[in-house]
């Protein structure tokens, strides 16, 4: 009983780093739970697990890809003052996969994340991108921490792909983010980073 309580508490503490000072998730206002076509030239890659879609009307949608967590790249505005090992490789991999795409589809979840980003699975040439990057060893699966988000089949595919790929050569990204937030705080106190707005 004591061990189970400690495990649950540890999991809760680890996950807190992802949602500090964020609003609770909200309802998705766009059509969800069905695959929709995305023009390939409308996709902009932010990092290994986040992309932006610039729709025809100029509307921009930021998508946090479900089922995965990739190594971080530097984002001072998010208190990540340094690249995580393999962060640039994960981003380059994502860019190259989408650059070769003949077709892209988005499967939105019914909710958005605490930062207002669309949560969804992205399909490239009919393949679940989360599975592709997991098999490449450039992501960890996030289903175990966050559940299936209403997509049990896609979530199971991610868990299976992560098991098949084996251990990754980098620190779990959520632990890296937590560590970098502490580093950023120290750097800000020492005047090495600008104060937060």
PDB file of N, CA and C in Angstrom, residues 72-76 79-84:
ATOM      1  N   UNK A  72      13.642  17.852 -26.238  1.00  0.00           N
ATOM      2  CA  UNK A  72      13.380  19.290 -26.359  1.00  0.00           C
ATOM      3  C   UNK A  72      14.453  20.020 -27.160  1.00  0.00           C
ATOM      4  N   UNK A  73      14.018  21.105 -27.799  1.00  0.00           N
ATOM      5  CA  UNK A  73      14.945  22.063 -28.382  1.00  0.00           C
ATOM      6  C   UNK A  73      14.820  23.356 -27.578  1.00  0.00           C
ATOM      7  N   UNK A  74      15.815  24.198 -27.703  1.00  0.00           N
ATOM      8  CA  UNK A  74      15.849  25.428 -26.906  1.00  0.00           C
ATOM      9  C   UNK A  74      14.622  26.299 -27.167  1.00  0.00           C
ATOM     10  N   UNK A  75      13.965  26.695 -26.096  1.00  0.00           N
ATOM     11  CA  UNK A  75      12.835  27.628 -26.140  1.00  0.00           C
ATOM     12  C   UNK A  75      12.922  28.475 -24.877  1.00  0.00           C
ATOM     13  N   UNK A  76      13.637  29.598 -24.941  1.00  0.00           N
ATOM     14  CA  UNK A  76      13.796  30.459 -23.764  1.00  0.00           C
ATOM     15  C   UNK A  76      12.449  30.876 -23.185  1.00  0.00           C
ATOM     16  N   UNK A  79      11.245  28.440 -20.736  1.00  0.00           N
ATOM     17  CA  UNK A  79      12.247  28.069 -19.733  1.00  0.00           C
ATOM     18  C   UNK A  79      13.027  26.813 -20.104  1.00  0.00           C
ATOM     19  N   UNK A  80      13.323  26.664 -21.393  1.00  0.00           N
ATOM     20  CA  UNK A  80      14.204  25.594 -21.863  1.00  0.00           C
ATOM     21  C   UNK A  80      15.406  26.303 -22.501  1.00  0.00           C
ATOM     22  N   UNK A  81      16.428  26.677 -21.680  1.00  0.00           N
ATOM     23  CA  UNK A  81      17.528  27.487 -22.199  1.00  0.00           C
ATOM     24  C   UNK A  81      18.565  26.720 -23.016  1.00  0.00           C
ATOM     25  N   UNK A  82      18.468  25.395 -23.070  1.00  0.00           N
ATOM     26  CA  UNK A  82      19.426  24.581 -23.815  1.00  0.00           C
ATOM     27  C   UNK A  82      18.695  23.487 -24.580  1.00  0.00           C
ATOM     28  N   UNK A  83      19.320  23.028 -25.674  1.00  0.00           N
ATOM     29  CA  UNK A  83      18.790  21.872 -26.395  1.00  0.00           C
ATOM     30  C   UNK A  83      19.020  20.613 -25.574  1.00  0.00           C
ATOM     31  N   UNK A  84      18.074  19.709 -25.624  1.00  0.00           N
ATOM     32  CA  UNK A  84      18.262  18.380 -25.049  1.00  0.00           C
ATOM     33  C   UNK A  84      18.977  17.534 -26.102  1.00  0.00           C
TER      34      UNK A  84
END
